[in-house]
Amino acid sequence: MASRSCGNFFDLASGELADVPPTPRSLPRVMTIPGIIGDGNGNSDVESDSASAVSRERKIIVTNMLPLIAQKDNETGKWRFSWDEDSLYLQIKDGFSPETEVIYVGSLKIEIEANEQEEIAQSLLDEFNCVPTFLPPDIQKKFYYGFCKQQLWPLFHYMLPMCPDHGDRFDRQLWQAYVSANKKFADKVMEIANPEDDFIWIHDYHLMVLPTFLRKRYNRVKLGFFLHSPFPSSEIYRTLPVRDEILKGLLNADLIGFHTFDYARHFLSCCGRMLGLDYESKRGHIGLDYFGRTVYIKILPVGIHMGRLESVLNLRSTCNKVKELQEQFNGKKVILGVDDMDIFKGISLKLLAFEQLLLQHRELQGKLVLVQIVNPARSSGKDVQEVKKETYNAAKRINELYGCSNYVPVILIDRHAPRYEKTAYYAVAECCIVNAVRDGMNLVPYKYIVCRQGSSIMDEVTGTKPESPRTSTLVVSEFIGCSPSLSGAIRVNPWDIDAVAEAMNMAITMADAEKQLRHEKHYRYVSSHDIAYWARSFMQDLERACKDHYDKRCWGIGLGLGFRVVSLSPSFRKLSVDHIVSSYKRTHRRAIFLDYDGTVVSQSSMVKFPSPEVVNMLNALSNDSNNTVFIVSGRGRDPLSEWLAPCENLGLAAEHGYFLRWNKTSEWESLAADLDWKGIVEPIMKHYMEATDGSSMEVKESALVWHHSDADPDFGSCQAMELLDHLENVLANEPAVVQRGLHIVEVKPQGVTKGLVAEKVLSMLAADGEAPDFVMCIGDDRSDEDMFESISNTVSNSSATAVPAIFACTVGQKPSKAKYYLDDTADVVRMLRGLARASNPNPRRSAQFKVAFDRVF
């Protein structure tokens, strides 16, 4: 059922931005002839330039803001644009081959008048291969400054709006603007994309529902998404009213990237807890099965552009600034911090720790300087003003307490610092500290390491010998994305002031040999895992994730953000009631095997006995003298006997076939098995039941089952894996098997499977000269896969001349050995109703079949 927030998600975004001009048609969209690119109207000029006949590989990069810098010419009043060389999105081009055409889709950082938009769009397309999305000012404000900055960004950084003074409460109008903006981005992408060939890479939390729009337009579109911010734990994320909509939006991508395993783990936990999805790791790749599609998870922290940083190092302005700083801080050690002015960067905590350091180590007074460069705030608000005020007050207090005429302990640079100036500070700093309380990645430590490595030109200017050892020390918060990749850094809890102070002291007093070893380790990592490596690695995984798009049949289902693509094997199709009824009527000897829970009775239902309609249909089928019908279940024989008592001629196989009964009047038969192992298993399962709140143990005559469907999903799953491993070890030499099913761990005798039931019944019928010409088997669990396989093998090994019609059918659209599927128990009942109507319920010759049954069993 669609949530109220997006019951008609696509209609919500339609019509709001109708005045936005379309992308100019000079950028071709589709290929109408192999190798020839059409003009978007279906026309193509085959006689055109030979260069146009070459199909280039294309990557479409979709970001909130285009990697452009805009300036207005005061004389002409025209806008002039240039590349933003520091933009990560521009630098990722280095990870693609030179032949790759890269197209950017995104907004501009400035507002363009409506009468200028078409001209500028054409200019940006011609000069930069950029497609601007011009959002109306009111939508842009609600989308970016509203939903993105006031709701998503704080939440993803673990800040909840507990009261109006600390964060804004959820506003549905802002959410609608977010949806509208994402739809407009989708419109622009599809205007220029060739979905069959182009790879589309979407970036960051501003565009998390964009994959849904694109997937709806073209089911096999090749989509990657990378989240540059943290992804919060499920306890934080679940407070978002549109949590399911955003999760499902991301799951419409083929590959989802995160900086760290923690972020990916939180996302996977949310998918499990809120959508009931499981993930698995195969050959190093984490994958989520989402309606037959595998959505892959990529964990890779972004890098920096080495060439760009090294070129700035070699600038004369940088070298001059380095010399100036060396003179300014002669005889002193410099600790450097470079942060945005926002509530999560922990600048005030850093200053408190520095103050504590000077208090505890008086010998450092006059010899140690903290230079704090503050980047301009990306947003304005009460919280930013409070942080700024607190920072200034702390710096002033420290300088008054410990400063003098020739010594300023804290130098606060709260202005736009040119790149060369920051680079110079990186080069002279003895230590760099990043003390953020939460940050997606933070590349400041990477930049610091490269600048401390220096360059030949820098060495020449500063008089440093080329063979001189390079050193650097880092103090980094354990709550930032780059922390796991910097194993040589001193990791700190930014809230622990004393620990941060001691870490800074350790960094500046560390032996040079150790500083050198830590620096070399970091530099090897940073230089080999640069921005090009990151982009290349992500795109390689995206290509792998999309390689089987055309191996399966796909179709879209669902409305609003509930839209998803169902992807199934070409040979796996829904069982048509008309088709199976037609085959049923043409045949004369039939074998029917039905699972119980999740097949004829809903798995989620609290009432486990069958409905009167189901009982009537089972009677109609089992009373037909041409039919042999069995319920094959993992349940015990007592409840099955009680629930199905009205079905006189129905066969029952309880506890996966350990107990068998041909009909109501016949005796239960059981397989001979050693059950002494139950004495070993029962106390172990009881221990896990007591240790796992919400779990329970079911004692059967031949098996023991531990259930964890009512336990915490993560803890229950973890305990199930531990129990599975524990039992496999203690039962290694016992005649029992341990199996994990849907929210269960079961131990049962060896050789007892549902497949064995089907095999024996079919063999019995063949031995009696009545080999079936129609075999149907329906089930929903892993244990039912044994029946599907057994039926196929038994029939293929049979000596019968005529091949029977086989209908192996799983319940639910999921990977299976069955050839057919039905969506749910309602579909199963509908199909059984059709077969019951086509049946001829004549009295069964029970005694005759009982004799034959006894001969086999």
PDB file of C-alpha atoms in Angstrom, residues 137-276:
ATOM      1  CA  PRO A 137      13.280  29.883  -7.558  1.00  0.00           C
ATOM      2  CA  ASP A 138      10.519  28.733  -5.208  1.00  0.00           C
ATOM      3  CA  ILE A 139      11.103  25.048  -6.043  1.00  0.00           C
ATOM      4  CA  GLN A 140      14.879  25.485  -5.798  1.00  0.00           C
ATOM      5  CA  LYS A 141      14.577  27.122  -2.392  1.00  0.00           C
ATOM      6  CA  LYS A 142      12.263  24.454  -0.963  1.00  0.00           C
ATOM      7  CA  PHE A 143      14.243  21.625  -2.576  1.00  0.00           C
ATOM      8  CA  TYR A 144      17.809  22.618  -1.684  1.00  0.00           C
ATOM      9  CA  TYR A 145      17.604  24.984   1.292  1.00  0.00           C
ATOM     10  CA  GLY A 146      14.460  23.303   2.563  1.00  0.00           C
ATOM     11  CA  PHE A 147      14.303  19.524   2.324  1.00  0.00           C
ATOM     12  CA  CYS A 148      17.992  18.845   1.562  1.00  0.00           C
ATOM     13  CA  LYS A 149      19.612  21.209   4.056  1.00  0.00           C
ATOM     14  CA  GLN A 150      16.997  21.436   6.787  1.00  0.00           C
ATOM     15  CA  GLN A 151      15.869  17.812   6.906  1.00  0.00           C
ATOM     16  CA  LEU A 152      18.063  15.300   5.072  1.00  0.00           C
ATOM     17  CA  TRP A 153      21.472  16.783   5.868  1.00  0.00           C
ATOM     18  CA  PRO A 154      20.917  17.084   9.660  1.00  0.00           C
ATOM     19  CA  LEU A 155      19.272  13.654   9.848  1.00  0.00           C
ATOM     20  CA  PHE A 156      22.093  11.977   7.915  1.00  0.00           C
ATOM     21  CA  HIS A 157      24.497  13.581  10.394  1.00  0.00           C
ATOM     22  CA  TYR A 158      22.537  12.117  13.339  1.00  0.00           C
ATOM     23  CA  MET A 159      20.702  15.292  14.331  1.00  0.00           C
ATOM     24  CA  LEU A 160      17.019  14.861  15.170  1.00  0.00           C
ATOM     25  CA  PRO A 161      14.587  17.805  15.381  1.00  0.00           C
ATOM     26  CA  MET A 162      13.763  17.155  19.026  1.00  0.00           C
ATOM     27  CA  CYS A 163      12.537  20.727  19.467  1.00  0.00           C
ATOM     28  CA  PRO A 164      11.932  23.683  17.101  1.00  0.00           C
ATOM     29  CA  ASP A 165      15.194  25.345  18.192  1.00  0.00           C
ATOM     30  CA  HIS A 166      17.268  22.392  16.991  1.00  0.00           C
ATOM     31  CA  GLY A 167      16.276  21.428  13.469  1.00  0.00           C
ATOM     32  CA  ASP A 168      13.100  21.739  11.453  1.00  0.00           C
ATOM     33  CA  ARG A 169      10.265  19.226  11.659  1.00  0.00           C
ATOM     34  CA  PHE A 170       9.206  17.290   8.585  1.00  0.00           C
ATOM     35  CA  ASP A 171       7.382  19.515   6.093  1.00  0.00           C
ATOM     36  CA  ARG A 172       5.409  17.794   3.348  1.00  0.00           C
ATOM     37  CA  GLN A 173       5.608  20.821   1.044  1.00  0.00           C
ATOM     38  CA  LEU A 174       9.395  20.612   1.128  1.00  0.00           C
ATOM     39  CA  TRP A 175       9.182  16.893   0.331  1.00  0.00           C
ATOM     40  CA  GLN A 176       6.938  17.640  -2.640  1.00  0.00           C
ATOM     41  CA  ALA A 177       9.490  20.192  -3.885  1.00  0.00           C
ATOM     42  CA  TYR A 178      12.215  17.537  -3.525  1.00  0.00           C
ATOM     43  CA  VAL A 179      10.158  15.123  -5.615  1.00  0.00           C
ATOM     44  CA  SER A 180       9.429  17.805  -8.234  1.00  0.00           C
ATOM     45  CA  ALA A 181      13.091  18.722  -8.542  1.00  0.00           C
ATOM     46  CA  ASN A 182      14.123  15.077  -8.908  1.00  0.00           C
ATOM     47  CA  LYS A 183      11.546  14.585 -11.635  1.00  0.00           C
ATOM     48  CA  LYS A 184      12.867  17.594 -13.532  1.00  0.00           C
ATOM     49  CA  PHE A 185      16.379  16.140 -13.323  1.00  0.00           C
ATOM     50  CA  ALA A 186      14.969  12.895 -14.741  1.00  0.00           C
ATOM     51  CA  ASP A 187      13.340  14.785 -17.622  1.00  0.00           C
ATOM     52  CA  LYS A 188      16.662  16.392 -18.509  1.00  0.00           C
ATOM     53  CA  VAL A 189      18.564  13.122 -18.301  1.00  0.00           C
ATOM     54  CA  MET A 190      16.124  11.274 -20.534  1.00  0.00           C
ATOM     55  CA  GLU A 191      16.203  14.066 -23.106  1.00  0.00           C
ATOM     56  CA  ILE A 192      19.854  13.361 -23.820  1.00  0.00           C
ATOM     57  CA  ALA A 193      20.343   9.725 -22.728  1.00  0.00           C
ATOM     58  CA  ASN A 194      20.538   6.644 -24.866  1.00  0.00           C
ATOM     59  CA  PRO A 195      19.385   4.237 -22.138  1.00  0.00           C
ATOM     60  CA  GLU A 196      20.612   1.094 -23.883  1.00  0.00           C
ATOM     61  CA  ASP A 197      24.219   2.270 -24.091  1.00  0.00           C
ATOM     62  CA  ASP A 198      24.870   5.168 -21.686  1.00  0.00           C
ATOM     63  CA  PHE A 199      25.908   4.731 -18.073  1.00  0.00           C
ATOM     64  CA  ILE A 200      24.252   7.203 -15.708  1.00  0.00           C
ATOM     65  CA  TRP A 201      26.014   8.067 -12.443  1.00  0.00           C
ATOM     66  CA  ILE A 202      23.951   9.980  -9.857  1.00  0.00           C
ATOM     67  CA  HIS A 203      25.609  11.735  -6.939  1.00  0.00           C
ATOM     68  CA  ASP A 204      24.572  12.455  -3.374  1.00  0.00           C
ATOM     69  CA  TYR A 205      21.512  12.849  -1.183  1.00  0.00           C
ATOM     70  CA  HIS A 206      19.905  15.626  -3.238  1.00  0.00           C
ATOM     71  CA  LEU A 207      18.834  13.081  -5.879  1.00  0.00           C
ATOM     72  CA  MET A 208      17.882   9.930  -3.998  1.00  0.00           C
ATOM     73  CA  VAL A 209      14.529   9.396  -5.714  1.00  0.00           C
ATOM     74  CA  LEU A 210      15.874  10.151  -9.196  1.00  0.00           C
ATOM     75  CA  PRO A 211      16.613   6.434  -9.858  1.00  0.00           C
ATOM     76  CA  THR A 212      12.884   5.676  -9.558  1.00  0.00           C
ATOM     77  CA  PHE A 213      11.947   8.181 -12.260  1.00  0.00           C
ATOM     78  CA  LEU A 214      14.675   6.945 -14.600  1.00  0.00           C
ATOM     79  CA  ARG A 215      13.897   3.271 -13.991  1.00  0.00           C
ATOM     80  CA  LYS A 216      10.226   3.931 -14.734  1.00  0.00           C
ATOM     81  CA  ARG A 217      11.132   5.567 -18.057  1.00  0.00           C
ATOM     82  CA  TYR A 218      13.365   2.681 -19.099  1.00  0.00           C
ATOM     83  CA  ASN A 219      13.456  -0.586 -17.160  1.00  0.00           C
ATOM     84  CA  ARG A 220      16.995  -1.539 -18.202  1.00  0.00           C
ATOM     85  CA  VAL A 221      18.650   1.845 -17.705  1.00  0.00           C
ATOM     86  CA  LYS A 222      22.217   1.522 -16.346  1.00  0.00           C
ATOM     87  CA  LEU A 223      22.215   3.418 -13.068  1.00  0.00           C
ATOM     88  CA  GLY A 224      24.847   4.026 -10.430  1.00  0.00           C
ATOM     89  CA  PHE A 225      24.399   6.101  -7.279  1.00  0.00           C
ATOM     90  CA  PHE A 226      27.046   7.324  -4.838  1.00  0.00           C
ATOM     91  CA  LEU A 227      26.224   8.837  -1.451  1.00  0.00           C
ATOM     92  CA  HIS A 228      28.848  11.355  -0.346  1.00  0.00           C
ATOM     93  CA  SER A 229      27.347  11.915   3.108  1.00  0.00           C
ATOM     94  CA  PRO A 230      27.053   9.484   6.018  1.00  0.00           C
ATOM     95  CA  PHE A 231      24.104   7.097   6.076  1.00  0.00           C
ATOM     96  CA  PRO A 232      22.673   7.023   9.607  1.00  0.00           C
ATOM     97  CA  SER A 233      21.852   4.010  11.713  1.00  0.00           C
ATOM     98  CA  SER A 234      18.378   2.533  11.367  1.00  0.00           C
ATOM     99  CA  GLU A 235      17.323   4.015  14.723  1.00  0.00           C
ATOM    100  CA  ILE A 236      17.933   7.508  13.321  1.00  0.00           C
ATOM    101  CA  TYR A 237      16.833   6.913   9.732  1.00  0.00           C
ATOM    102  CA  ARG A 238      13.526   5.277  10.684  1.00  0.00           C
ATOM    103  CA  THR A 239      12.304   8.604  12.131  1.00  0.00           C
ATOM    104  CA  LEU A 240      12.048  10.031   8.600  1.00  0.00           C
ATOM    105  CA  PRO A 241       8.371   9.937   7.507  1.00  0.00           C
ATOM    106  CA  VAL A 242       9.357   9.177   3.888  1.00  0.00           C
ATOM    107  CA  ARG A 243      11.942   6.558   4.821  1.00  0.00           C
ATOM    108  CA  ASP A 244      10.523   3.761   2.638  1.00  0.00           C
ATOM    109  CA  GLU A 245      10.146   6.014  -0.385  1.00  0.00           C
ATOM    110  CA  ILE A 246      13.803   7.034  -0.289  1.00  0.00           C
ATOM    111  CA  LEU A 247      15.057   3.486   0.297  1.00  0.00           C
ATOM    112  CA  LYS A 248      13.032   2.199  -2.651  1.00  0.00           C
ATOM    113  CA  GLY A 249      14.292   5.084  -4.756  1.00  0.00           C
ATOM    114  CA  LEU A 250      17.914   4.083  -4.091  1.00  0.00           C
ATOM    115  CA  LEU A 251      17.127   0.416  -4.759  1.00  0.00           C
ATOM    116  CA  ASN A 252      16.117   1.315  -8.307  1.00  0.00           C
ATOM    117  CA  ALA A 253      19.835   1.855  -9.000  1.00  0.00           C
ATOM    118  CA  ASP A 254      22.057  -1.032 -10.108  1.00  0.00           C
ATOM    119  CA  LEU A 255      24.993  -0.051  -7.889  1.00  0.00           C
ATOM    120  CA  ILE A 256      24.959   2.032  -4.695  1.00  0.00           C
ATOM    121  CA  GLY A 257      28.260   3.396  -3.397  1.00  0.00           C
ATOM    122  CA  PHE A 258      29.304   4.411   0.118  1.00  0.00           C
ATOM    123  CA  HIS A 259      32.554   5.752   1.569  1.00  0.00           C
ATOM    124  CA  THR A 260      32.736   3.267   4.441  1.00  0.00           C
ATOM    125  CA  PHE A 261      31.423  -0.108   5.496  1.00  0.00           C
ATOM    126  CA  ASP A 262      29.622   1.551   8.429  1.00  0.00           C
ATOM    127  CA  TYR A 263      27.496   3.633   6.048  1.00  0.00           C
ATOM    128  CA  ALA A 264      26.771   0.596   3.872  1.00  0.00           C
ATOM    129  CA  ARG A 265      25.960  -1.509   6.937  1.00  0.00           C
ATOM    130  CA  HIS A 266      23.452   1.063   8.146  1.00  0.00           C
ATOM    131  CA  PHE A 267      21.803   1.156   4.713  1.00  0.00           C
ATOM    132  CA  LEU A 268      21.583  -2.647   4.576  1.00  0.00           C
ATOM    133  CA  SER A 269      20.164  -2.726   8.096  1.00  0.00           C
ATOM    134  CA  CYS A 270      17.460  -0.230   7.088  1.00  0.00           C
ATOM    135  CA  CYS A 271      16.599  -2.332   4.038  1.00  0.00           C
ATOM    136  CA  GLY A 272      16.302  -5.398   6.263  1.00  0.00           C
ATOM    137  CA  ARG A 273      14.306  -3.799   9.052  1.00  0.00           C
ATOM    138  CA  MET A 274      11.968  -1.643   6.951  1.00  0.00           C
ATOM    139  CA  LEU A 275      11.652  -3.551   3.677  1.00  0.00           C
ATOM    140  CA  GLY A 276      12.428  -7.102   4.827  1.00  0.00           C
TER     141      GLY A 276
END
